[in-house]
XYZ file of C-alpha atoms in Angstrom:
785
model
C -34.916 -33.077 17.024
C -36.399 -33.169 13.956
C -35.410 -35.389 11.582
C -33.687 -38.954 11.089
C -30.311 -39.567 9.086
C -30.529 -41.769 6.327
C -28.027 -43.656 3.775
C -25.321 -42.268 2.727
C -22.607 -43.142 -0.002
C -20.240 -42.704 2.509
C -20.931 -43.084 6.171
C -20.564 -39.930 8.408
C -20.414 -41.614 11.424
C -21.371 -40.974 15.155
C -22.817 -36.912 15.846
C -20.430 -37.456 18.900
C -17.814 -39.011 20.721
C -19.840 -39.509 24.171
C -15.876 -40.156 26.009
C -14.905 -36.239 23.910
C -14.893 -33.261 27.056
C -14.497 -31.354 24.266
C -17.051 -33.303 21.552
C -19.858 -33.129 24.372
C -19.284 -28.972 24.912
C -19.401 -29.510 21.414
C -22.580 -30.701 21.130
C -24.422 -28.637 24.388
C -23.152 -25.708 22.023
C -24.524 -26.801 19.434
C -27.901 -27.508 20.293
C -28.096 -24.264 22.789
C -27.191 -21.784 19.977
C -29.902 -24.046 17.985
C -32.639 -23.981 20.747
C -31.974 -20.245 21.495
C -32.362 -19.307 18.138
C -34.717 -15.971 18.424
C -32.378 -14.813 21.220
C -29.059 -15.779 19.427
C -29.716 -13.949 16.228
C -31.455 -10.644 18.832
C -27.645 -10.667 20.722
C -25.965 -10.746 17.719
C -27.587 -8.219 16.234
C -27.228 -5.990 19.297
C -23.790 -6.494 19.457
C -22.492 -6.002 16.171
C -24.594 -2.536 16.218
C -22.665 -1.770 19.415
C -19.212 -2.720 17.696
C -20.518 -0.565 14.124
C -21.311 2.541 16.430
C -17.222 2.880 16.339
C -18.115 3.928 12.697
C -18.535 7.318 13.741
C -14.673 8.139 14.689
C -13.628 6.815 11.755
C -11.629 9.476 10.138
C -9.822 9.855 6.589
C -6.283 10.875 6.744
C -4.936 11.824 3.531
C -0.685 12.981 4.723
C 1.473 10.422 2.674
C 3.495 10.525 6.174
C 1.551 7.928 7.674
C 3.259 4.990 5.704
C 6.792 5.620 7.850
C 7.333 4.675 10.425
C 7.920 6.953 13.111
C 11.049 5.599 14.523
C 12.786 5.051 11.010
C 15.512 6.385 10.498
C 14.770 7.879 7.557
C 11.539 9.248 9.048
C 13.602 10.821 11.961
C 16.650 12.438 9.771
C 13.317 14.215 7.855
C 11.917 15.549 10.501
C 15.497 16.322 11.435
C 15.709 18.625 8.356
C 12.189 20.018 9.007
C 13.352 20.814 12.409
C 16.474 23.337 11.434
C 14.774 24.687 8.239
C 11.446 26.235 7.404
C 9.699 22.624 6.730
C 7.499 22.638 3.411
C 5.856 20.600 1.264
C 4.140 21.554 -2.151
C 1.822 23.209 -5.232
C 3.618 22.239 -8.830
C 0.813 24.650 -10.816
C 2.391 23.149 -14.518
C 2.010 26.065 -17.055
C 1.644 24.497 -20.153
C 0.800 27.218 -23.177
C -1.165 25.688 -26.597
C 0.872 27.928 -28.695
C 3.795 25.976 -27.555
C 6.331 28.810 -25.839
C 6.019 30.672 -22.380
C 7.239 33.604 -23.505
C 4.375 34.998 -25.029
C 2.173 38.288 -23.350
C -0.452 36.205 -22.833
C 1.092 33.121 -21.197
C 3.320 35.634 -19.012
C 0.005 37.212 -17.958
C -1.223 34.043 -16.463
C 1.628 32.659 -14.647
C 2.053 36.657 -12.995
C -1.721 36.438 -12.130
C -1.618 32.888 -11.371
C 1.580 33.946 -9.062
C 0.017 36.643 -7.016
C -3.033 34.064 -6.345
C -0.227 31.323 -4.733
C 0.551 34.056 -2.168
C -3.339 33.220 -0.975
C -3.062 29.198 -0.925
C -3.904 28.480 2.263
C -0.638 28.485 4.041
C 1.256 29.793 2.062
C 4.962 31.676 2.294
C 6.577 31.606 -0.910
C 5.040 30.808 -4.430
C 7.323 31.567 -7.440
C 8.005 31.194 -11.040
C 8.983 33.109 -14.015
C 6.874 36.595 -12.875
C 8.939 36.950 -9.632
C 12.396 35.580 -10.497
C 14.400 38.337 -9.161
C 17.455 38.697 -11.333
C 20.780 40.257 -10.227
C 21.956 43.501 -12.269
C 24.335 46.089 -11.956
C 22.555 49.812 -12.832
C 26.376 52.304 -13.121
C 27.028 52.523 -9.251
C 23.225 50.811 -7.942
C 23.095 46.699 -8.249
C 19.340 45.934 -8.962
C 17.397 43.251 -7.141
C 14.025 42.913 -9.943
C 12.056 40.901 -11.132
C 12.437 39.231 -15.037
C 9.103 41.460 -16.323
C 5.855 44.209 -14.924
C 3.410 43.887 -16.776
C 3.390 41.756 -19.699
C 0.835 43.374 -22.036
C 3.090 46.406 -22.289
C 6.008 44.240 -23.490
C 7.695 44.362 -27.788
C 8.610 41.441 -29.257
C 12.904 42.779 -28.407
C 11.357 42.815 -24.385
C 10.213 39.248 -24.995
C 13.452 38.206 -26.627
C 15.713 39.668 -24.077
C 13.461 37.816 -21.239
C 13.891 34.321 -22.787
C 17.461 34.884 -23.025
C 18.187 35.573 -19.361
C 15.133 33.317 -18.133
C 16.917 30.280 -20.014
C 20.385 31.417 -19.895
C 20.266 31.649 -15.517
C 20.840 28.486 -14.006
C 18.396 29.573 -11.186
C 15.491 29.202 -13.666
C 15.644 26.395 -15.936
C 14.228 23.177 -14.797
C 12.835 24.762 -11.905
C 10.416 27.794 -13.668
C 10.849 26.936 -16.920
C 11.754 23.875 -19.591
C 14.948 24.110 -20.759
C 13.287 24.707 -24.494
C 10.815 27.779 -23.216
C 7.734 24.789 -24.133
C 6.478 24.840 -19.633
C 6.775 26.984 -17.260
C 5.735 26.266 -13.338
C 5.057 28.147 -10.789
C 5.507 26.569 -6.628
C 3.635 27.220 -4.105
C 5.369 26.369 -0.770
C 2.824 25.972 1.700
C 3.987 25.033 6.015
C 0.904 22.327 7.912
C 0.674 23.359 11.111
C 1.632 20.031 12.997
C -2.174 20.255 15.140
C -4.139 19.919 12.229
C -2.430 18.675 8.979
C -4.884 17.091 7.399
C -7.697 19.721 7.414
C -4.742 21.933 6.114
C -3.699 19.105 3.947
C -7.979 19.065 2.748
C -8.419 22.912 2.461
C -4.644 23.672 0.187
C -5.518 21.221 -2.549
C -9.184 22.492 -3.068
C -7.636 25.269 -2.911
C -5.448 24.736 -5.798
C -8.027 23.297 -7.962
C -10.644 26.169 -7.809
C -7.446 27.788 -8.809
C -6.457 26.128 -11.642
C -10.038 25.272 -13.049
C -10.754 29.766 -12.093
C -7.159 30.122 -14.701
C -8.073 27.109 -17.726
C -11.490 29.227 -17.524
C -9.556 32.899 -17.668
C -6.666 31.927 -19.661
C -8.017 29.077 -22.306
C -4.390 30.089 -24.551
C -2.495 27.596 -22.064
C -3.535 24.304 -19.674
C -2.403 23.717 -16.567
C -1.065 20.340 -14.874
C -1.273 20.586 -10.432
C 1.003 18.510 -9.079
C 3.564 19.046 -6.353
C 3.584 17.287 -2.547
C 0.426 18.156 -1.497
C -1.436 16.817 -4.535
C 0.258 13.330 -4.078
C -1.315 13.298 0.032
C -4.108 14.996 -0.931
C -4.721 11.456 -3.774
C -4.557 9.093 -1.134
C -7.583 9.895 1.153
C -9.027 10.418 -2.610
C -7.710 6.513 -3.243
C -9.052 5.119 -0.389
C -12.945 7.241 -0.675
C -12.913 5.860 -4.766
C -11.984 2.027 -3.124
C -14.622 2.248 -0.363
C -17.032 3.198 -2.342
C -16.849 1.601 -6.205
C -14.367 -2.013 -4.240
C -17.048 -2.620 -1.268
C -20.791 -2.930 -3.267
C -18.467 -4.876 -6.669
C -17.795 -7.368 -3.779
C -20.824 -7.108 -1.956
C -22.008 -8.173 -5.896
C -19.746 -10.841 -6.288
C -20.485 -13.511 -3.017
C -23.985 -12.757 -3.911
C -23.371 -14.279 -7.425
C -20.848 -16.721 -6.182
C -23.480 -17.341 -4.002
C -26.240 -18.574 -5.578
C -23.968 -19.583 -8.377
C -22.663 -22.243 -5.323
C -25.574 -22.656 -3.405
C -28.120 -21.556 -5.533
C -30.277 -20.131 -2.554
C -31.485 -17.337 -1.979
C -31.651 -17.536 2.003
C -28.347 -18.715 1.502
C -26.811 -16.132 0.061
C -28.813 -13.630 2.153
C -28.028 -15.670 5.866
C -24.106 -15.527 4.337
C -24.653 -11.542 2.668
C -25.543 -10.492 6.633
C -22.482 -12.566 8.048
C -19.911 -10.922 5.946
C -21.366 -7.328 5.976
C -21.936 -7.500 9.505
C -17.819 -9.061 9.945
C -16.724 -6.083 8.007
C -19.113 -3.444 10.367
C -17.705 -5.103 13.650
C -14.181 -4.574 12.248
C -14.427 -0.987 10.543
C -16.528 -0.255 14.073
C -13.409 -1.438 16.657
C -10.436 0.370 14.284
C -12.822 4.301 15.172
C -12.821 2.704 18.801
C -9.005 1.900 18.889
C -8.489 5.076 16.546
C -7.386 3.610 13.449
C -7.565 5.758 10.255
C -8.492 5.353 7.051
C -6.115 5.747 4.187
C -5.508 4.040 0.843
C -4.238 1.400 2.826
C -7.052 0.166 5.631
C -10.035 1.592 3.091
C -9.582 -2.519 1.101
C -9.950 -3.564 4.849
C -13.773 -4.062 3.530
C -13.307 -6.472 0.943
C -10.371 -7.976 2.001
C -13.057 -8.976 5.097
C -15.499 -9.763 3.102
C -13.108 -12.111 0.978
C -12.509 -13.896 4.201
C -15.801 -14.099 5.845
C -17.937 -16.305 3.644
C -15.270 -19.098 3.894
C -16.568 -19.924 7.056
C -20.239 -19.612 5.919
C -20.011 -21.669 3.187
C -18.293 -24.388 4.252
C -21.433 -24.644 7.661
C -23.351 -23.823 4.977
C -22.273 -27.224 2.568
C -22.233 -29.580 5.811
C -25.628 -28.612 6.128
C -27.295 -29.634 2.881
C -24.558 -32.327 3.099
C -26.967 -33.960 5.802
C -30.255 -33.047 5.143
C -29.330 -34.409 1.876
C -29.367 -37.515 3.858
C -32.548 -36.908 5.354
C -31.638 -34.979 8.527
C -34.699 -32.000 9.464
C -33.424 -28.282 9.147
C -32.489 -28.463 13.526
C -30.590 -31.780 13.843
C -28.208 -30.895 9.975
C -27.437 -27.818 11.633
C -26.421 -29.207 15.006
C -24.649 -32.029 13.188
C -22.991 -29.405 10.854
C -22.114 -26.682 13.776
C -20.576 -29.827 15.524
C -19.068 -31.511 12.625
C -17.408 -27.830 11.924
C -16.741 -25.812 14.720
C -12.835 -26.791 15.233
C -12.028 -26.441 11.452
C -13.625 -23.004 11.710
C -12.649 -22.084 15.158
C -8.838 -23.525 13.840
C -8.680 -21.603 10.700
C -10.174 -18.273 11.646
C -7.267 -17.769 14.819
C -4.974 -19.183 11.335
C -6.164 -16.426 9.394
C -6.476 -14.016 12.417
C -2.743 -14.844 13.029
C -0.777 -14.573 9.467
C -2.724 -10.691 8.525
C -1.648 -9.883 12.714
C 1.350 -10.627 11.947
C 1.565 -7.554 10.113
C 2.134 -5.995 12.749
C 5.974 -6.155 12.305
C 5.193 -4.097 9.632
C 7.883 -0.950 9.337
C 4.473 1.179 8.097
C 1.633 2.198 10.727
C -1.220 2.311 7.857
C -0.317 -1.833 6.821
C -0.667 -2.747 10.496
C -3.706 -0.999 11.244
C -4.871 -2.448 8.232
C -3.732 -6.051 9.859
C -5.544 -5.465 13.253
C -8.601 -4.938 11.430
C -8.645 -8.148 9.119
C -7.963 -10.132 12.054
C -10.772 -8.316 14.133
C -12.957 -9.029 10.721
C -11.697 -12.938 10.633
C -13.048 -13.453 14.965
C -15.617 -11.342 13.859
C -17.107 -13.441 11.489
C -15.109 -16.644 13.311
C -17.975 -16.516 16.058
C -21.072 -14.964 13.816
C -20.768 -17.779 11.617
C -21.669 -20.597 14.971
C -24.001 -17.911 16.163
C -26.164 -15.901 13.685
C -25.507 -18.127 11.035
C -26.713 -21.349 12.229
C -29.782 -19.476 14.319
C -30.825 -18.054 11.347
C -30.388 -20.916 8.796
C -32.196 -23.026 11.549
C -35.418 -21.290 11.436
C -35.613 -21.999 7.331
C -37.213 -25.637 7.691
C -38.488 -25.949 3.651
C -35.527 -24.839 2.367
C -32.960 -26.913 1.026
C -29.373 -25.612 -0.022
C -28.925 -27.669 -3.301
C -24.665 -26.646 -3.915
C -24.481 -27.287 -8.086
C -20.867 -28.155 -7.209
C -21.845 -30.807 -5.071
C -22.222 -33.700 -6.845
C -20.739 -36.490 -5.554
C -19.675 -38.202 -8.474
C -18.484 -34.817 -10.008
C -16.288 -35.183 -6.468
C -15.520 -38.656 -6.651
C -13.846 -38.948 -10.397
C -11.888 -35.867 -9.449
C -10.986 -37.776 -5.651
C -10.420 -40.589 -8.456
C -7.291 -38.607 -10.288
C -5.736 -36.998 -7.861
C -5.127 -40.849 -6.568
C -4.498 -43.380 -9.636
C -2.086 -39.963 -10.884
C -0.325 -39.706 -7.576
C 2.915 -40.739 -8.872
C 2.700 -37.752 -11.039
C 1.595 -35.325 -9.763
C 3.513 -36.313 -7.366
C 6.599 -35.420 -9.945
C 5.290 -32.797 -11.603
C 4.751 -30.630 -8.016
C 8.035 -31.795 -7.323
C 9.862 -30.604 -10.868
C 7.461 -27.245 -10.891
C 7.585 -25.787 -7.972
C 11.342 -25.493 -7.447
C 11.731 -23.777 -11.267
C 8.919 -21.669 -10.473
C 9.823 -21.081 -7.509
C 13.304 -19.937 -8.114
C 12.148 -16.682 -10.012
C 12.286 -15.600 -6.782
C 16.154 -14.779 -7.648
C 14.727 -12.376 -9.989
C 12.420 -10.090 -7.452
C 13.744 -6.977 -7.219
C 13.291 -4.146 -4.142
C 12.175 -1.223 -6.369
C 8.382 0.759 -6.525
C 7.813 4.525 -7.061
C 5.747 6.451 -4.713
C 4.282 8.097 -8.367
C 3.117 4.921 -9.560
C 1.505 4.332 -6.312
C -0.958 5.817 -8.685
C -2.319 4.780 -11.774
C -3.281 6.837 -14.233
C -7.044 6.815 -14.045
C -5.886 9.325 -11.221
C -4.723 13.018 -12.402
C -2.063 12.717 -10.197
C -0.005 10.773 -11.395
C -0.222 12.066 -15.109
C 0.323 15.366 -14.531
C 3.001 14.352 -12.549
C 4.239 12.392 -15.267
C 4.058 14.827 -17.539
C 6.234 17.215 -15.320
C 9.123 15.244 -15.158
C 9.097 14.354 -18.732
C 8.674 17.945 -20.330
C 10.098 19.659 -16.514
C 11.925 18.392 -13.824
C 11.621 15.510 -11.102
C 9.108 15.032 -8.351
C 11.774 12.945 -5.876
C 13.990 15.571 -3.990
C 17.016 14.390 -2.162
C 18.374 17.069 0.352
C 21.863 17.168 2.212
C 22.508 18.881 5.080
C 26.105 19.720 5.602
C 27.433 20.552 8.770
C 30.057 22.842 9.494
C 31.174 22.415 13.218
C 30.229 25.934 13.780
C 27.524 28.887 14.311
C 27.577 30.984 11.246
C 30.174 28.684 9.249
C 28.241 28.353 6.321
C 29.952 31.430 5.187
C 33.410 29.642 5.601
C 35.575 29.539 2.317
C 36.395 25.660 2.950
C 32.368 24.836 3.528
C 31.560 26.619 0.403
C 33.668 24.525 -1.722
C 33.461 21.933 -0.171
C 29.621 22.629 -0.622
C 29.986 23.938 -4.272
C 32.313 20.885 -5.031
C 29.831 18.144 -3.867
C 26.547 19.803 -6.115
C 28.047 19.644 -9.209
C 29.594 16.133 -8.403
C 24.790 15.515 -7.866
C 24.613 18.004 -10.972
C 26.596 14.881 -13.561
C 24.382 12.553 -12.356
C 22.159 10.777 -14.683
C 19.078 11.505 -13.239
C 19.116 14.897 -11.524
C 17.734 17.055 -12.887
C 18.449 20.668 -10.768
C 20.642 20.931 -7.985
C 19.138 24.089 -5.359
C 22.643 25.254 -3.092
C 22.772 29.102 -1.296
C 27.031 28.826 -3.382
C 24.961 29.084 -6.585
C 24.054 32.510 -5.147
C 26.799 33.867 -3.965
C 28.479 33.269 -7.059
C 26.238 35.057 -9.297
C 26.305 37.971 -6.267
C 29.296 38.567 -6.587
C 29.413 38.700 -9.918
C 26.936 41.462 -10.143
C 29.371 43.125 -7.316
C 32.553 43.054 -9.713
C 30.816 45.061 -12.571
C 29.046 42.452 -14.230
C 32.539 39.728 -15.224
C 32.042 36.877 -16.420
C 35.252 35.935 -13.932
C 33.825 36.378 -11.434
C 30.989 34.499 -11.599
C 32.697 32.172 -8.374
C 32.627 32.098 -4.318
C 34.274 34.675 -2.169
C 37.412 35.025 -0.767
C 36.781 36.134 2.095
C 34.751 34.556 5.502
C 33.996 38.343 5.647
C 32.672 38.200 2.107
C 31.011 35.667 2.252
C 29.019 36.588 5.153
C 27.892 39.893 3.529
C 26.533 38.034 0.453
C 24.247 36.231 2.742
C 23.252 39.383 3.943
C 22.226 40.930 1.332
C 19.957 38.287 -0.004
C 18.504 37.850 2.766
C 17.602 42.072 2.926
C 17.961 42.131 -0.524
C 15.582 39.657 -1.455
C 11.623 40.259 -1.610
C 9.432 38.595 1.853
C 9.355 35.033 1.875
C 12.231 34.530 -0.292
C 14.593 34.235 2.342
C 17.123 31.489 3.340
C 15.627 29.471 5.515
C 14.629 27.011 2.723
C 18.648 26.411 2.382
C 19.991 27.832 6.212
C 19.537 26.773 9.253
C 18.293 29.332 11.921
C 22.416 29.872 13.965
C 23.908 29.256 9.915
C 25.937 26.605 11.375
C 24.380 24.062 8.187
C 22.946 24.867 4.790
C 20.390 22.796 2.407
C 21.922 20.954 -0.509
C 18.570 19.888 -2.652
C 18.684 17.632 -5.758
C 15.482 16.479 -7.658
C 15.661 13.247 -9.984
C 13.664 12.582 -13.371
C 11.947 9.260 -13.891
C 13.372 7.707 -10.140
C 12.188 4.721 -8.714
C 13.500 3.585 -5.213
C 16.219 1.855 -6.143
C 17.178 4.816 -8.109
C 17.183 6.727 -4.865
C 18.582 4.422 -3.141
C 21.694 4.518 -4.866
C 22.274 8.102 -5.186
C 21.392 8.449 -1.193
C 24.461 6.021 -0.516
C 26.564 7.618 -3.689
C 26.015 10.983 -2.431
C 27.267 9.872 1.217
C 29.843 8.046 0.223
C 31.371 11.600 -1.880
C 30.760 12.941 0.753
C 32.627 10.548 3.487
C 35.494 10.651 0.898
C 35.959 13.977 0.095
C 34.513 16.933 3.173
C 34.259 13.629 5.831
C 33.507 17.215 7.806
C 30.633 17.747 6.247
C 29.806 14.478 6.008
C 26.032 13.751 6.726
C 23.350 11.424 5.978
C 19.877 12.161 3.007
C 17.103 12.804 3.932
C 13.996 13.608 2.692
C 10.763 12.460 2.133
C 11.460 10.938 -1.244
C 14.491 9.100 0.673
C 12.260 8.065 3.632
C 10.418 6.004 0.552
C 12.788 4.143 -0.119
C 14.134 2.598 2.123
C 10.261 1.598 3.858
C 9.838 -1.361 0.935
C 13.854 -2.624 1.633
C 13.388 -2.685 5.696
C 9.066 -3.751 5.184
C 10.622 -6.473 3.938
C 13.217 -7.484 5.628
C 10.600 -6.795 9.225
C 7.759 -9.312 7.066
C 10.726 -12.168 6.769
C 10.852 -12.453 10.327
C 7.167 -11.485 10.658
C 6.641 -14.911 8.608
C 8.738 -16.801 9.894
C 7.183 -16.484 13.098
C 3.393 -16.914 11.888
C 5.012 -20.339 10.119
C 6.282 -21.543 13.573
C 2.520 -20.516 15.726
C 0.905 -21.974 12.574
C 2.808 -24.975 12.719
C 2.519 -25.613 16.512
C -1.328 -24.693 15.949
C -1.958 -27.647 13.476
C 0.132 -29.733 14.871
C -1.735 -30.564 18.108
C -5.169 -29.602 16.754
C -4.440 -32.597 14.143
C -2.883 -35.081 16.851
C -0.182 -36.234 14.293
C 3.304 -35.212 14.344
C 3.144 -37.212 10.598
C 0.055 -35.337 9.115
C 1.099 -32.227 10.733
C 4.417 -32.205 8.613
C 2.399 -33.024 5.745
C -0.042 -30.617 5.882
C 3.216 -27.173 5.763
C 3.905 -28.373 2.381
C 1.395 -26.842 0.670
C 0.981 -24.331 3.114
C 4.090 -23.447 2.129
C 4.143 -23.917 -1.918
C 1.585 -21.572 -2.718
C 4.028 -18.782 -1.177
C 6.627 -20.057 -3.061
C 5.110 -20.473 -6.464
C 3.176 -17.089 -5.826
C 6.098 -14.986 -4.683
C 8.150 -16.792 -8.615
C 5.163 -16.153 -10.523
C 6.438 -11.539 -9.601
C 9.181 -12.819 -10.297
C 8.962 -13.782 -13.502
C 7.049 -11.244 -14.978
C 7.136 -8.626 -12.578
C 10.012 -9.355 -10.727
C 9.777 -5.731 -7.987
C 8.578 -5.717 -5.229
C 6.328 -2.804 -3.936
C 5.559 -2.067 0.034
C 2.134 -4.358 0.416
C 3.778 -7.489 -1.761
C 6.267 -7.534 0.869
C 3.213 -8.872 2.688
C 1.468 -10.691 1.084
C 3.650 -14.428 1.824
C 2.382 -13.434 6.286
C -0.741 -12.387 4.688
C -1.695 -15.273 2.458
C 0.140 -17.580 4.827
C -2.504 -17.571 7.419
C -5.261 -17.643 4.547
C -4.365 -21.028 3.415
C -4.081 -22.838 5.891
C -8.025 -22.527 5.286
C -8.275 -25.681 3.211
C -6.030 -27.928 4.539
C -7.465 -27.800 7.710
C -11.801 -28.570 6.467
C -9.240 -31.366 4.466
C -7.507 -32.383 7.094
C -9.841 -32.848 9.668
C -12.263 -34.619 7.786
C -9.432 -36.647 6.272
C -8.519 -37.681 9.456
C -11.556 -38.305 11.094
C -12.659 -40.423 8.311
C -9.335 -41.852 9.124
C -9.617 -41.937 13.204
C -13.310 -42.340 13.692
C -14.770 -43.984 10.496
C -11.518 -47.111 10.313
C -11.529 -45.445 6.608
C -8.556 -46.732 4.353
C -6.458 -44.006 3.116
C -7.976 -43.617 -0.375
C -11.355 -44.045 1.213
C -10.724 -41.484 3.658
C -9.721 -38.892 0.298
C -12.810 -40.070 -1.407
C -14.723 -39.537 1.593
C -13.049 -35.943 2.360
C -14.160 -35.089 -1.558
C -17.463 -35.317 -1.539
C -17.899 -34.040 1.415
C -15.254 -30.841 1.671
C -14.443 -30.507 -2.449
C -17.699 -28.425 -3.188
C -16.647 -25.755 -0.040
C -13.176 -25.792 -0.635
C -13.611 -24.949 -5.027
C -16.174 -22.420 -3.924
C -14.566 -20.211 -0.606
C -11.291 -20.556 -3.181
C -13.157 -18.910 -5.647
C -14.383 -16.811 -3.790
C -11.263 -15.573 -2.351
C -9.766 -15.281 -5.521
C -11.973 -12.916 -7.023
C -12.453 -10.902 -3.642
C -8.505 -10.673 -4.295
C -9.441 -9.847 -8.010
C -12.205 -7.016 -6.995
C -9.249 -6.086 -4.602
C -6.655 -5.858 -8.143
C -8.917 -3.275 -9.997
C -8.462 -0.799 -7.098
C -6.164 2.712 -8.423
C -3.846 2.607 -5.613
C -0.538 0.156 -6.210
C -0.248 -0.953 -2.543
C -3.935 -2.746 -3.063
C -3.752 -3.728 -6.755
C -0.897 -5.873 -6.365
C -1.459 -7.829 -2.915
C -4.726 -8.113 -4.438
C -3.096 -9.600 -7.307
C -0.465 -11.038 -5.455
C -2.822 -12.794 -2.647
C -4.793 -14.112 -6.013
C -2.395 -15.989 -7.722
C -1.229 -17.164 -4.276
C -5.152 -18.663 -4.256
C -4.647 -20.071 -6.875
C -1.967 -21.585 -6.297
C -3.471 -23.022 -3.067
C -7.040 -24.580 -3.953
C -4.925 -26.554 -7.192
C -2.029 -28.247 -4.637
C -4.869 -29.008 -1.890
C -6.592 -31.611 -4.795
C -4.430 -32.690 -6.427
C -0.635 -32.286 -4.081
C -2.619 -32.550 -1.135
C -4.133 -36.238 -1.522
C -0.654 -37.428 -3.369
C 1.080 -36.406 -0.201
C -0.869 -38.198 2.032
C -1.419 -41.113 0.304
C 2.997 -40.875 -0.027
C 3.449 -40.410 3.266
C 0.624 -40.339 5.369
C 0.860 -43.624 6.788
C -0.551 -47.486 6.344
C -2.342 -47.786 9.504
C -5.774 -47.046 10.699
């Protein structure tokens, strides 16, 4: 081999310990990688290309329900309702007249045209608005069921005023088809996506709705049309994933390149590391494709996370090679020595990172489980490439010197001397600061909002906020009330209890409107009795109620049947409530209050709340409980690995403190400054636990080597460790921090908040490793070599 070692301020010790079989094996492996470097490069690239072909199997899934686990009680309740009633998703066209009133001939013509076109939406079975709002009225001996208007262009001013009065007085239209002040109207299209191909159906529906909106705004410049509803929420999930893929990954590549150039000051080292980073992400995503994973708003962030993590192993190896070359080693000799010294730490840190992300499989949300698996695969791929591809590539560059700008021995020694001299103060500061900051966890509330998963750069978020501010709520609670018998919904006692429950729901502060068949039955009863207001009450007999239900079924036009209100055998009826600006805690509280009201006032029709909003409201709470179990499992497993690897119970226990403090302080800060925890933040603890172990392992492995093999005193061992791994710790932590800051730039809250929380945790971890860990080692690490 080429080159010979020169002098150093702190001796490195022997390259090999003959009595250590594992060390001899690692030495042989390192020499083989360098000796057969061309074959290593070719085999590595071939394997990566083979794995990356799995990318062809990846597809986007726009269905938001993939975030709900199939074993979730709320998901199962939702599916039971959809099985019992006509399962429906929605597209909401919110019409905003520029002159401030819906009751204008052109606006009513727009509503009529838009409603008719809404029926042609793919998979649509109903389009409803003021244009086809069915008004019951008496004309002599006849009962008429007809729309509010026919040809808007022929309406007189008096007819417009009459339509306004009827529309705003009708308890079935206000809040659903028109706002209370008549300034905003909506066209609601109900669609039923097929179970076999829901993804394509959602894409087709959203494309039709957007094209229709654009056409209507062109034909009717008198109004603006905003687009929302469940389908638009679903498609926005897919678009968030696609947007992150197209913007964050290139941005992350630029961040890594700039960081490496600043830190290593070598184009060759930068490209070698970028190759490892890029190949790791390709391998992970390709294997994810083979495993049948689907890209969604959560898993779209996997490449950014993998690229962020993959850089750490490469930087530690490159900085050690740089250290060796500065001592006089040649390219091959320096590479072999660096690979041997870093083999175990890189392996341990890669395993701990993979374990941390695999812990996401405790999550209640399938996309988060898939995210954890993909990133764990990427971590393992980065490990393998960093001990094969990278050293083989670097050993081909004998004339290129890798010179980290931060690899200044004097600067690192000054930092080490500061940590040593101020160790008592540093310990005292941490002992005070950690509990104070960590106590902020008590302020955290389990709360999020499905709509606010998207920032205001998404049209869906802006349009939904507008609808909630001016018309009706987005979130829906559903209660399927059982009668206990076929055709039981016609029983007067059952209808009385349903009506009382619907009235109670309407009185709740955040409820914008309630839908129940009792309202329709009251209106039919009034109409059947000469439109006398005194008869606006429920039918008194079961036979009469049954006849009214048949009348509604036959009198209403196609698409307006009772399939969305009662099940097939009329044994259950659905009561739905829309909530305004509701968070998950609001949904949970109202769901629980509704169930409690039924239990106390109508136990024979008691049921549980259901709906997409209910399922989302509970998933974060369930996910936190599941991830607490996962975090405990991760902590125990990582502790065991560290204790075995470090070979010292004392050092192993010390290592746990700087690994736990960052997450504790990060969650505490989150509690003080944010307060709420969403679905993504609930997994950050387990996820970052595996990441922050990386720097601790590299620090303690070099410290233990200095104490055990070089027989240095604790203080000199710390100085040696700072000089050897300090630059790499700073560079990798900076890259991890910037990488997660890039992820925090996502417009999707599940990605952005996880990125922000992880960045905070990593920044605290660096400070803990450079200042807190040395103080702990000097105080509790023992004096003997």
